[in-house]
CSV table of C-alpha atoms in Angstrom, one decimal:
chain,number,residue,atom,x,y,z
G,166,MET,CA,-62.2,-23.5,-21.1
G,167,ALA,CA,-60.9,-20.0,-21.6
G,168,GLY,CA,-59.9,-19.2,-18.1
G,169,GLY,CA,-58.5,-21.1,-15.2
G,170,VAL,CA,-56.5,-20.3,-12.1
G,171,VAL,CA,-52.8,-21.2,-12.4
G,172,LEU,CA,-49.9,-21.0,-10.0
G,173,VAL,CA,-46.3,-21.2,-11.3
G,174,GLN,CA,-43.7,-21.7,-8.6
G,175,GLY,CA,-40.3,-20.4,-9.7
G,176,ALA,CA,-41.5,-17.9,-12.2
G,177,SER,CA,-38.9,-15.1,-12.2
G,178,ARG,CA,-37.0,-16.4,-15.3
G,179,GLY,CA,-36.5,-19.4,-17.6
G,180,LEU,CA,-39.3,-21.9,-18.0
G,181,GLY,CA,-41.4,-20.6,-15.2
G,182,LEU,CA,-41.5,-17.1,-16.7
G,183,HIS,CA,-42.4,-18.5,-20.1
G,184,PHE,CA,-45.2,-20.7,-18.7
G,185,CYS,CA,-46.7,-17.4,-17.4
G,186,LYS,CA,-46.3,-15.7,-20.7
G,187,HIS,CA,-47.8,-18.7,-22.6
G,188,ILE,CA,-50.8,-19.0,-20.4
G,189,LEU,CA,-51.5,-15.3,-20.3
G,190,THR,CA,-51.3,-15.1,-24.1
G,191,ALA,CA,-53.3,-18.3,-24.8
G,192,ARG,CA,-56.0,-17.8,-22.2
G,193,LYS,CA,-57.2,-14.3,-22.0
G,194,GLU,CA,-59.4,-14.9,-19.0
G,195,ALA,CA,-56.8,-16.9,-17.0
G,196,SER,CA,-55.6,-15.8,-13.6
G,197,VAL,CA,-51.9,-16.5,-13.1
G,198,ILE,CA,-50.1,-16.4,-9.8
G,199,ALA,CA,-46.4,-16.3,-10.3
G,200,THR,CA,-44.1,-16.9,-7.3
G,201,CYS,CA,-40.4,-16.3,-6.8
G,202,ARG,CA,-38.0,-15.6,-4.0
G,203,SER,CA,-37.4,-11.9,-4.7
G,204,PRO,CA,-40.2,-10.2,-6.7
G,205,GLU,CA,-38.4,-6.9,-6.4
G,206,ALA,CA,-35.5,-8.2,-8.4
G,207,ALA,CA,-37.5,-10.1,-11.0
G,208,SER,CA,-37.5,-7.4,-13.7
G,209,ALA,CA,-38.9,-9.6,-16.5
G,210,LEU,CA,-41.7,-10.7,-14.3
G,211,GLN,CA,-42.5,-7.2,-13.3
G,212,ALA,CA,-42.6,-6.2,-16.9
G,213,LEU,CA,-45.0,-9.0,-17.6
G,214,GLN,CA,-47.2,-7.9,-14.8
G,215,ARG,CA,-47.4,-4.4,-16.3
G,216,LEU,CA,-48.7,-5.9,-19.5
G,217,TYR,CA,-51.3,-8.1,-17.6
G,218,PRO,CA,-52.2,-6.1,-14.5
G,219,GLN,CA,-55.6,-7.7,-14.1
G,220,ASN,CA,-54.5,-11.3,-14.8
G,221,LEU,CA,-51.1,-11.7,-13.2
G,222,THR,CA,-50.3,-11.7,-9.5
G,223,VAL,CA,-46.8,-12.0,-8.2
G,224,LEU,CA,-46.2,-13.5,-4.7
G,225,ARG,CA,-43.0,-13.8,-2.7
G,226,LEU,CA,-42.4,-17.5,-2.1
G,227,ASP,CA,-39.2,-19.4,-1.3
G,228,ALA,CA,-40.0,-23.0,-1.7
G,229,THR,CA,-37.5,-24.0,0.9
G,230,ARG,CA,-39.5,-22.0,3.5
G,231,GLU,CA,-42.6,-23.8,4.6
G,232,ALA,CA,-44.1,-20.8,6.3
G,233,GLU,CA,-43.9,-18.8,3.0
G,234,ILE,CA,-45.7,-21.7,1.1
G,235,ARG,CA,-48.4,-21.8,3.7
G,236,GLU,CA,-48.9,-18.0,3.6
G,237,ALA,CA,-49.1,-18.0,-0.2
G,238,ALA,CA,-51.7,-20.8,-0.1
G,239,GLU,CA,-53.8,-18.7,2.3
G,240,VAL,CA,-53.5,-15.7,-0.1
G,241,VAL,CA,-54.6,-17.8,-3.1
G,242,ALA,CA,-57.5,-19.3,-1.1
G,243,LYS,CA,-58.7,-15.9,-0.2
G,244,GLU,CA,-58.4,-14.3,-3.6
G,245,HIS,CA,-59.4,-17.2,-5.9
G,246,GLY,CA,-60.8,-20.0,-3.8
G,247,ARG,CA,-59.4,-22.7,-6.1
G,248,LEU,CA,-56.5,-23.8,-8.3
G,249,ASP,CA,-56.8,-25.5,-11.7
G,250,LEU,CA,-53.1,-25.9,-12.5
G,251,LEU,CA,-50.0,-25.9,-10.3
G,252,ILE,CA,-46.6,-26.0,-12.0
G,253,ASN,CA,-43.5,-26.5,-9.8
G,254,CYS,CA,-40.6,-25.0,-11.9
G,255,GLY,CA,-38.1,-23.8,-9.3
G,256,ALA,CA,-34.9,-25.9,-9.4
G,257,MET,CA,-31.2,-25.7,-9.1
G,258,LEU,CA,-28.4,-27.9,-10.5
G,259,HIS,CA,-26.1,-27.5,-7.5
G,260,PRO,CA,-25.1,-24.7,-5.1
G,261,SER,CA,-21.8,-24.4,-7.0
G,262,GLY,CA,-23.6,-24.1,-10.3
G,263,ARG,CA,-22.0,-27.4,-11.6
G,264,GLY,CA,-23.0,-31.0,-11.1
G,265,GLU,CA,-20.5,-33.3,-9.3
G,266,THR,CA,-18.4,-35.4,-11.6
G,267,SER,CA,-17.0,-37.7,-9.0
G,268,LEU,CA,-17.8,-39.0,-5.5
G,269,GLN,CA,-15.0,-36.7,-4.1
G,270,GLU,CA,-17.0,-33.7,-5.0
G,271,VAL,CA,-20.1,-34.8,-3.1
G,272,SER,CA,-20.8,-32.8,0.1
G,273,ALA,CA,-23.6,-33.1,2.7
G,274,GLU,CA,-24.3,-29.4,2.3
G,275,GLY,CA,-24.6,-29.6,-1.5
G,276,LEU,CA,-26.9,-32.5,-1.3
G,277,SER,CA,-29.2,-31.0,1.3
G,278,ILE,CA,-29.5,-27.7,-0.4
G,279,THR,CA,-30.3,-29.3,-3.8
G,280,LEU,CA,-32.8,-31.7,-2.3
G,281,ALA,CA,-34.5,-28.9,-0.3
G,282,THR,CA,-35.0,-26.9,-3.5
G,283,ASN,CA,-35.7,-29.6,-6.1
G,284,THR,CA,-37.6,-32.2,-4.0
G,285,ILE,CA,-38.8,-31.0,-0.6
G,286,GLY,CA,-40.1,-27.7,-1.9
G,287,PRO,CA,-42.4,-29.1,-4.6
G,288,LEU,CA,-43.8,-31.7,-2.2
G,289,VAL,CA,-44.5,-29.1,0.5
G,290,MET,CA,-46.2,-27.0,-2.2
G,291,ALA,CA,-48.5,-30.0,-2.9
G,292,LYS,CA,-49.3,-30.3,0.8
G,293,TYR,CA,-50.6,-26.7,1.1
G,294,PHE,CA,-52.1,-26.3,-2.3
G,295,ALA,CA,-53.9,-29.7,-2.6
G,296,PRO,CA,-57.1,-28.4,-0.9
G,297,LEU,CA,-57.3,-25.7,-3.6
G,298,LEU,CA,-56.5,-28.2,-6.4
G,299,TRP,CA,-59.4,-30.3,-5.1
G,300,LYS,CA,-61.7,-27.3,-5.6
G,301,GLY,CA,-60.6,-26.8,-9.2
G,302,ILE,CA,-63.1,-26.8,-12.1
G,303,GLY,CA,-61.1,-29.0,-14.5
G,304,ALA,CA,-60.0,-26.0,-16.7
G,305,PHE,CA,-56.9,-27.8,-18.0
G,306,GLY,CA,-56.5,-31.2,-19.7
G,307,HIS,CA,-58.9,-33.6,-21.3
G,308,GLN,CA,-61.9,-34.9,-19.5
G,309,PHE,CA,-63.4,-38.3,-19.7
G,310,ALA,CA,-67.1,-38.5,-20.4
G,311,ASP,CA,-67.5,-40.7,-17.3
G,312,GLN,CA,-67.7,-38.2,-14.3
G,313,ALA,CA,-66.1,-40.7,-12.0
G,314,LYS,CA,-62.9,-40.5,-14.1
G,315,GLN,CA,-62.9,-36.7,-14.4
G,316,HIS,CA,-60.3,-34.5,-12.7
G,317,ARG,CA,-60.5,-31.2,-10.9
G,318,ALA,CA,-57.0,-30.0,-11.5
G,319,ILE,CA,-53.5,-30.8,-12.6
G,320,LEU,CA,-50.2,-30.8,-10.7
G,321,VAL,CA,-47.0,-30.7,-12.7
G,322,ASN,CA,-43.5,-31.3,-11.3
G,323,LEU,CA,-40.8,-30.2,-13.8
G,324,THR,CA,-38.2,-32.9,-13.5
G,325,ALA,CA,-35.3,-34.1,-15.7
G,326,LYS,CA,-34.4,-37.2,-17.8
G,327,VAL,CA,-31.2,-37.5,-15.7
G,328,GLY,CA,-33.6,-38.2,-12.7
G,329,SER,CA,-34.5,-41.5,-14.4
G,330,ILE,CA,-32.8,-44.4,-12.6
G,331,GLY,CA,-33.4,-46.8,-15.6
G,332,ASP,CA,-31.9,-44.4,-18.1
G,333,ASN,CA,-28.8,-43.6,-16.1
G,334,ALA,CA,-25.7,-44.9,-18.0
G,335,LEU,CA,-23.2,-42.1,-17.3
G,336,GLY,CA,-23.3,-41.5,-13.5
G,337,GLY,CA,-22.2,-38.2,-11.9
G,338,TRP,CA,-24.4,-35.3,-10.9
G,339,TYR,CA,-25.2,-37.0,-7.6
G,340,SER,CA,-27.2,-34.2,-6.1
G,341,TYR,CA,-29.2,-33.3,-9.1
G,342,ARG,CA,-29.9,-36.8,-10.2
G,343,MET,CA,-31.0,-37.9,-6.7
G,344,SER,CA,-33.2,-34.8,-6.2
G,345,LYS,CA,-35.1,-35.4,-9.5
G,346,ALA,CA,-35.4,-39.2,-8.9
G,347,ALA,CA,-36.9,-38.4,-5.5
G,348,LEU,CA,-39.2,-35.8,-7.0
G,349,ASN,CA,-40.4,-38.4,-9.4
G,350,MET,CA,-41.3,-40.7,-6.5
G,351,ALA,CA,-43.1,-37.8,-4.9
G,352,THR,CA,-45.1,-37.3,-8.1
G,353,LYS,CA,-46.0,-41.0,-8.1
G,354,ASN,CA,-47.1,-40.9,-4.5
G,355,LEU,CA,-49.1,-37.8,-5.1
G,356,SER,CA,-50.9,-39.3,-8.1
G,357,ILE,CA,-52.1,-42.1,-5.8
G,358,GLU,CA,-53.2,-40.0,-2.9
G,359,LEU,CA,-54.8,-37.2,-5.0
G,360,GLY,CA,-56.4,-39.6,-7.3
G,361,ARG,CA,-58.6,-41.2,-4.6
G,362,GLY,CA,-62.1,-40.2,-3.9
G,363,LYS,CA,-64.6,-38.1,-5.9
G,364,THR,CA,-62.3,-35.1,-6.4
G,365,LYS,CA,-59.2,-36.1,-8.4
G,366,VAL,CA,-56.0,-34.4,-9.4
G,367,VAL,CA,-53.8,-35.4,-12.2
G,368,CYS,CA,-50.1,-35.5,-11.1
G,369,VAL,CA,-47.3,-35.9,-13.6
G,370,SER,CA,-43.5,-35.4,-13.9
G,371,LEU,CA,-42.4,-33.6,-17.1
G,372,HIS,CA,-39.0,-33.4,-18.6
G,373,PRO,CA,-38.5,-30.2,-20.7
G,374,GLY,CA,-35.5,-31.3,-22.7
G,375,THR,CA,-32.2,-29.4,-22.5
G,376,VAL,CA,-33.3,-25.7,-22.5
G,377,ASN,CA,-31.3,-22.6,-22.9
G,378,THR,CA,-31.5,-21.3,-19.3
G,379,ASP,CA,-29.1,-20.4,-16.6
G,380,LEU,CA,-29.3,-23.8,-15.1
G,381,SER,CA,-27.9,-25.6,-18.2
G,382,LYS,CA,-25.7,-22.8,-19.4
G,383,PRO,CA,-22.3,-24.4,-18.2
G,384,TYR,CA,-23.1,-27.4,-20.5
G,385,HIS,CA,-24.4,-25.8,-23.7
G,386,ARG,CA,-21.2,-26.4,-25.7
G,387,ASN,CA,-21.8,-30.2,-25.3
G,388,VAL,CA,-25.4,-30.1,-26.6
G,389,PRO,CA,-26.1,-30.3,-30.4
G,390,LYS,CA,-27.8,-27.1,-31.6
G,391,ASP,CA,-31.0,-28.9,-32.6
G,392,LYS,CA,-31.2,-30.4,-29.1
G,393,LEU,CA,-30.8,-27.1,-27.2
G,394,PHE,CA,-34.4,-25.7,-26.9
G,395,THR,CA,-35.5,-22.2,-26.4
G,396,PRO,CA,-37.7,-21.8,-23.3
G,397,GLU,CA,-40.6,-20.8,-25.6
G,398,TYR,CA,-40.3,-24.0,-27.6
G,399,SER,CA,-40.1,-26.2,-24.6
G,400,VAL,CA,-43.0,-24.5,-22.9
G,401,ASN,CA,-45.1,-24.9,-26.0
G,402,CYS,CA,-44.4,-28.6,-26.1
G,403,LEU,CA,-45.1,-29.0,-22.4
G,404,MET,CA,-48.4,-27.1,-22.5
G,405,ASN,CA,-49.5,-29.3,-25.4
G,406,ILE,CA,-48.9,-32.3,-23.1
G,407,ILE,CA,-50.7,-30.6,-20.2
G,408,GLU,CA,-53.7,-29.7,-22.3
G,409,ASN,CA,-54.1,-33.4,-23.2
G,410,LEU,CA,-53.7,-34.9,-19.7
G,411,ASP,CA,-56.4,-37.0,-18.1
G,412,MET,CA,-56.7,-39.4,-15.2
G,413,GLY,CA,-55.5,-42.2,-17.5
G,414,LYS,CA,-52.1,-40.4,-17.6
G,415,THR,CA,-51.7,-39.5,-13.9
G,416,GLY,CA,-48.6,-40.8,-12.2
G,417,LYS,CA,-46.6,-40.8,-15.4
G,418,PHE,CA,-43.2,-39.4,-16.4
G,419,PHE,CA,-43.2,-37.7,-19.8
G,420,ALA,CA,-40.6,-36.0,-22.0
G,421,TRP,CA,-41.2,-32.8,-23.9
G,422,ASP,CA,-42.3,-34.7,-27.0
G,423,GLY,CA,-44.9,-36.7,-25.1
G,424,SER,CA,-42.9,-39.9,-25.0
G,425,ALA,CA,-43.0,-41.9,-21.7
G,426,LEU,CA,-39.7,-42.1,-19.8
G,427,PRO,CA,-38.6,-44.9,-17.5
G,428,TRP,CA,-38.5,-44.3,-13.8
């Protein structure tokens, strides 16, 4: 399908911004809702809106504020009546900008702020936007011939490989690792609840790789050049996965290259 209604949460920069660019370029009839905390300060997003004034809407939304999420869902319901793809991109490494390297660096404040942004926010987004996802028209992904196995919409939580419990051999980064592991559990729970009944939603966790964004910037020197991806490359890979999702893949954790990752 050429169109589709998409919401990208955390779209002012990085992967969120490039998801908007990719979809607007690839799907000329798509309607994209981009959300961020401070639209007035999101210069790159404002520039993109000037290029696509009919297709791109920017909404103020802080994913740690439930009232703002509810208000955004009401706006989308009124203007579009449905949602075909929800991508939760907003995330933070730690309030300090660096992950904890030892237990002595852990603080209750750091944990709570990171979890609020990386885990609670995406789950509350799902709460308020699920009714719109159930009304989707299946504009993204691959549909089974059997109508009973077809989906209405797709929900994507951007996670990280370091959120894998089974893959953790280095330790550290308590707040970030815990927040992404918890987000993965939320994705799994959502895949079960939103996969019941006649109207189904595919729910997946996707790992974008190590991407050249502000979040990973403090650690770029430790990443081989061929493993540090541009946002454009990562988004291209992730959209390829999204376009091939179906109900047989819901509740899964995939890397940028399509490989399954352990929980």
